[in-house]
JSON list of C-alpha atoms in Angstrom, two decimals:
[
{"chain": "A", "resi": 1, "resn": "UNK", "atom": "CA", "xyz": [0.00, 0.00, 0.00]},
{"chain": "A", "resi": 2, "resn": "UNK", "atom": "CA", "xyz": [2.77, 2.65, 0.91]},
{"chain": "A", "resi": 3, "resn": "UNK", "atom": "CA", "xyz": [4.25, 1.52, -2.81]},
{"chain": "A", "resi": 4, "resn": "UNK", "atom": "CA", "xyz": [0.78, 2.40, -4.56]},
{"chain": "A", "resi": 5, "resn": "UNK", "atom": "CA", "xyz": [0.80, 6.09, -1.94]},
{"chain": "A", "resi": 6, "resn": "UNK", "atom": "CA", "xyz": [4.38, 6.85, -3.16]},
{"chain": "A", "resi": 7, "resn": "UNK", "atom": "CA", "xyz": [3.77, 6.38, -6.92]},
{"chain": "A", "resi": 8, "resn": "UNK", "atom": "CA", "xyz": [-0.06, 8.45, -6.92]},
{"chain": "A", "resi": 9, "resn": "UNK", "atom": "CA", "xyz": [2.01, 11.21, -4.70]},
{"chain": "A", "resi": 10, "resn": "UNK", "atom": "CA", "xyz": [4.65, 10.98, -7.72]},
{"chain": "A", "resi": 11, "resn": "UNK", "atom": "CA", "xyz": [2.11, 11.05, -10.34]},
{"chain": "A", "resi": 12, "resn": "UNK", "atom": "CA", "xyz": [0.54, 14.13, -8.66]},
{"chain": "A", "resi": 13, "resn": "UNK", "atom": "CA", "xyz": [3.55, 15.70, -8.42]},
{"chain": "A", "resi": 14, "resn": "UNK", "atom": "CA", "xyz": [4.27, 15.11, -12.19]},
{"chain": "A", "resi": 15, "resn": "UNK", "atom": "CA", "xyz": [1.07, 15.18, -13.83]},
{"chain": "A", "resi": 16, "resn": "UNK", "atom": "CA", "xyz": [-0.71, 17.61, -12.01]},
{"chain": "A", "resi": 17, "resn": "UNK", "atom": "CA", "xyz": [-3.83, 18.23, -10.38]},
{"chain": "A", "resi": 18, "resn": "UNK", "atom": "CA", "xyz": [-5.41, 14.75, -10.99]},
{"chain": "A", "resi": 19, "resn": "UNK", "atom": "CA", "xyz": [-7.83, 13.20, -8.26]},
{"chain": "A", "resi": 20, "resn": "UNK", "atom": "CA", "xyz": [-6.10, 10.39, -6.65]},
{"chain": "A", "resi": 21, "resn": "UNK", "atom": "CA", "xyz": [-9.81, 8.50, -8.03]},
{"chain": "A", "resi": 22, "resn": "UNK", "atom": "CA", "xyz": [-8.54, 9.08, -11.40]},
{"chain": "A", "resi": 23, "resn": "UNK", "atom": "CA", "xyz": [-5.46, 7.49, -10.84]},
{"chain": "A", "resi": 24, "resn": "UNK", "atom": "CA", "xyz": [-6.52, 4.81, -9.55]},
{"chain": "A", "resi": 25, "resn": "UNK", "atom": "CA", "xyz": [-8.75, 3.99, -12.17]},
{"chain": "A", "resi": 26, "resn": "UNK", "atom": "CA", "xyz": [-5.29, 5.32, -15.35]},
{"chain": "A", "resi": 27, "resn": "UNK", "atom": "CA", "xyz": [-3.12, 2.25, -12.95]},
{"chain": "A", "resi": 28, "resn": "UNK", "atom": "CA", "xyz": [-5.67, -0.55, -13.16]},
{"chain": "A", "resi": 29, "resn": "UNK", "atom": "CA", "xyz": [-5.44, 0.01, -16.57]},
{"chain": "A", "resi": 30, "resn": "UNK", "atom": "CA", "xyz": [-2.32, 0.01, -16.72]},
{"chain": "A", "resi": 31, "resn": "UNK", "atom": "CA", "xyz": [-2.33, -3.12, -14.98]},
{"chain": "A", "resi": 32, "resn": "UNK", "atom": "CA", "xyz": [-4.41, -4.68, -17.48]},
{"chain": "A", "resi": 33, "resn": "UNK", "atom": "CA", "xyz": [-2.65, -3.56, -19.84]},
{"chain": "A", "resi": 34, "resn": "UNK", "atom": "CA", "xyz": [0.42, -5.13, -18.49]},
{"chain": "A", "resi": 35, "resn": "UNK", "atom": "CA", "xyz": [-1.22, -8.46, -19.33]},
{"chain": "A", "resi": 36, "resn": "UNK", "atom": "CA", "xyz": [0.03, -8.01, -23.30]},
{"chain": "A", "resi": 37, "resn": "UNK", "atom": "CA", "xyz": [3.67, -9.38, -21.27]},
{"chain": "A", "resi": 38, "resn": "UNK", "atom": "CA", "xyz": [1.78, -12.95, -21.68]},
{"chain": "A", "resi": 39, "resn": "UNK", "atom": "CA", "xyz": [1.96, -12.47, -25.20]},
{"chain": "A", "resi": 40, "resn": "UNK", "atom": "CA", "xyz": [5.15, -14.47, -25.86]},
{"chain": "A", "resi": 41, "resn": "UNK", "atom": "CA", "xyz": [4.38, -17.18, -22.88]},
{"chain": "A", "resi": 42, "resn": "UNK", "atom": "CA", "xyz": [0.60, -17.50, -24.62]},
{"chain": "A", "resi": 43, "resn": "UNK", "atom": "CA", "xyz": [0.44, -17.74, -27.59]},
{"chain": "A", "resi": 44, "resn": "UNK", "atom": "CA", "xyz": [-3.25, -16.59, -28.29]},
{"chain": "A", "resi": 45, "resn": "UNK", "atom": "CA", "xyz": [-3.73, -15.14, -31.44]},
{"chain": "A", "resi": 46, "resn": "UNK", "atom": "CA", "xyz": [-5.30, -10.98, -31.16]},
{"chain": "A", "resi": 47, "resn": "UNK", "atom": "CA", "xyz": [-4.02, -10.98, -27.60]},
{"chain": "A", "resi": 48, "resn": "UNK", "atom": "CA", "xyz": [-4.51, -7.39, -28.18]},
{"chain": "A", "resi": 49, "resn": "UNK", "atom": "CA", "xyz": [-7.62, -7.05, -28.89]},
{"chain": "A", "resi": 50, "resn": "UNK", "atom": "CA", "xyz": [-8.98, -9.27, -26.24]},
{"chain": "A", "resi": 51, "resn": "UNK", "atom": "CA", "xyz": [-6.78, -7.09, -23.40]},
{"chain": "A", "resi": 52, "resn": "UNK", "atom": "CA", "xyz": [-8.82, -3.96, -25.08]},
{"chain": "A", "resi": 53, "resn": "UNK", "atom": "CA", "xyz": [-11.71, -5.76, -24.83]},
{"chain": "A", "resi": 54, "resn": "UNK", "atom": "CA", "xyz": [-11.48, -6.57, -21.25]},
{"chain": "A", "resi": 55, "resn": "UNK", "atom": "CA", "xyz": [-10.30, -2.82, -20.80]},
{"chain": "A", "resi": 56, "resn": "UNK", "atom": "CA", "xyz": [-13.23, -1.34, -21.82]},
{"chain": "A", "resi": 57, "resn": "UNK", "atom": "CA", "xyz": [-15.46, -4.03, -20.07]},
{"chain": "A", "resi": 58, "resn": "UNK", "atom": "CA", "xyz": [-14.24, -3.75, -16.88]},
{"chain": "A", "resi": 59, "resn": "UNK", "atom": "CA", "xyz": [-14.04, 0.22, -16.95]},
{"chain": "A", "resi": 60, "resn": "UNK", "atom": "CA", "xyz": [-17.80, 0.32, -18.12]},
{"chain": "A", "resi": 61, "resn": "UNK", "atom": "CA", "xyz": [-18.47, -2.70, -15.84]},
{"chain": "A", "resi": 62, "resn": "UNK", "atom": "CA", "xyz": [-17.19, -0.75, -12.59]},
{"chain": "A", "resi": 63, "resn": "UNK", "atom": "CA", "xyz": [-19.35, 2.21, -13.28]},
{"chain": "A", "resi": 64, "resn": "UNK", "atom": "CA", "xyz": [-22.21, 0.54, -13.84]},
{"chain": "A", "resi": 65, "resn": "UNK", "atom": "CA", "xyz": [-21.64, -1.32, -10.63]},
{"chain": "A", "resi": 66, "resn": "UNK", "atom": "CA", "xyz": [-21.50, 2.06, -8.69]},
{"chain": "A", "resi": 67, "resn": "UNK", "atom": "CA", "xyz": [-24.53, 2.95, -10.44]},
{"chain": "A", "resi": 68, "resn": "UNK", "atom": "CA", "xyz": [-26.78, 0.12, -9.50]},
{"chain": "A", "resi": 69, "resn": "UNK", "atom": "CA", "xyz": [-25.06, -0.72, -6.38]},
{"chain": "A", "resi": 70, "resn": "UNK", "atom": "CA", "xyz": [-25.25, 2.82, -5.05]},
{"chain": "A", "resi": 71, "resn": "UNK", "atom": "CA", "xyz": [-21.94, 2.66, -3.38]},
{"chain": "A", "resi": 72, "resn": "UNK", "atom": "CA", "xyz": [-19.85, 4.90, -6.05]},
{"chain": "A", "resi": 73, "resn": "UNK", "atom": "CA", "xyz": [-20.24, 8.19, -7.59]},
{"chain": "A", "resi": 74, "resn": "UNK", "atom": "CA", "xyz": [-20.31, 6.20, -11.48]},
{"chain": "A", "resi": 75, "resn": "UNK", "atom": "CA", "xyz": [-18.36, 9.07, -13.98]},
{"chain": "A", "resi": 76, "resn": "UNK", "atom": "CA", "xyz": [-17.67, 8.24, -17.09]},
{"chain": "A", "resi": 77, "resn": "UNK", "atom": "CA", "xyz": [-14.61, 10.41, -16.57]},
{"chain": "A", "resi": 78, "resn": "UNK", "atom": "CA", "xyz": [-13.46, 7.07, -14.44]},
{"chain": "A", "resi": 79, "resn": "UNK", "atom": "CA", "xyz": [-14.51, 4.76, -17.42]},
{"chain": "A", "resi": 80, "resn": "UNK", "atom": "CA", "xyz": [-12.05, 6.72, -19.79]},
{"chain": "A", "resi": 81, "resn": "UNK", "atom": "CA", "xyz": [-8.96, 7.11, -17.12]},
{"chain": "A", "resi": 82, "resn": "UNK", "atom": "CA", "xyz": [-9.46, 2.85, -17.06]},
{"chain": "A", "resi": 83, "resn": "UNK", "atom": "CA", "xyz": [-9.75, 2.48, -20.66]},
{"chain": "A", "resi": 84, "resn": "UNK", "atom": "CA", "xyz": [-6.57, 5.11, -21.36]},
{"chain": "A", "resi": 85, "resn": "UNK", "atom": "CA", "xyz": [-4.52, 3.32, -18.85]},
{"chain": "A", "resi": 86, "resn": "UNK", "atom": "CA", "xyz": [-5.18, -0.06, -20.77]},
{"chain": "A", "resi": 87, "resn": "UNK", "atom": "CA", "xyz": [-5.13, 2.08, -24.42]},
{"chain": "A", "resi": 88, "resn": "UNK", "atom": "CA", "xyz": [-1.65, 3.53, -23.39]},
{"chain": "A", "resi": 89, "resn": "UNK", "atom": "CA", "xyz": [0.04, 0.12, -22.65]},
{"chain": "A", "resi": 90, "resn": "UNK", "atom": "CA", "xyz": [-1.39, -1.81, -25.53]},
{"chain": "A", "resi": 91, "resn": "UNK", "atom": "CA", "xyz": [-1.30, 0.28, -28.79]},
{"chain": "A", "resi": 92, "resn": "UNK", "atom": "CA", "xyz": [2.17, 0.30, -28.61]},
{"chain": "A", "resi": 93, "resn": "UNK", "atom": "CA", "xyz": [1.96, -3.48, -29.55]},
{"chain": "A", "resi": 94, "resn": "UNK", "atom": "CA", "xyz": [-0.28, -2.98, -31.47]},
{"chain": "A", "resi": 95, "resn": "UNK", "atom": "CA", "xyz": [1.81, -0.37, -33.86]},
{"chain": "A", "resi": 96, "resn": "UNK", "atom": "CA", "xyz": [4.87, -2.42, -33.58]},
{"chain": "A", "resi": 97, "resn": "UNK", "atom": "CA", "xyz": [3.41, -5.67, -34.81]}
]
């Protein structure tokens, strides 16, 4: 936890004003993302597209939970700081392959 404090205290300090909230929801993307590493252990073909897939499902998923649950303020602000985190990490692959 102090690891996760020290880099959204560096990303603030870098970035900007961002809402810790927002970051949050930019590094699970990231982390995500990071699942394109599997990529030469699994060999599944579109890897990439998949990852995307389950980028944007899990942002929209989250805020949909907070919006029927009622225990989140659902933004679709937090849907696209997910989704960019994931975006960021895999089209990089994506260009290169």
């Amino acid at each position: 936890m102090k690891l996760i404090s020290k880099l959204l205290a560096f990303a603030n300090a870098t970035i900007g004003q961002i809402h810790d909230d927002k970051l949050k929801h930019y590094f699970g993307g990231t982390l995500l993302g990071a699942l394109i590493m599997l990529k030469p252990i699994i060999p599944i073909p579109h890897l990439e597209v998949y990852i995307l897939f389950l980028g944007m499902l899990s942002a929209i998923g989250k805020e949909a939970y907070d919006y029927f649950s009622g225990k989140g303020t659902p933004e679709v602000a937090d849907a696209m700081y997910t989704f960019s985190g994931t975006l960021i990490v895999v089209l990089p692959t994506i260009i290169l392959s």
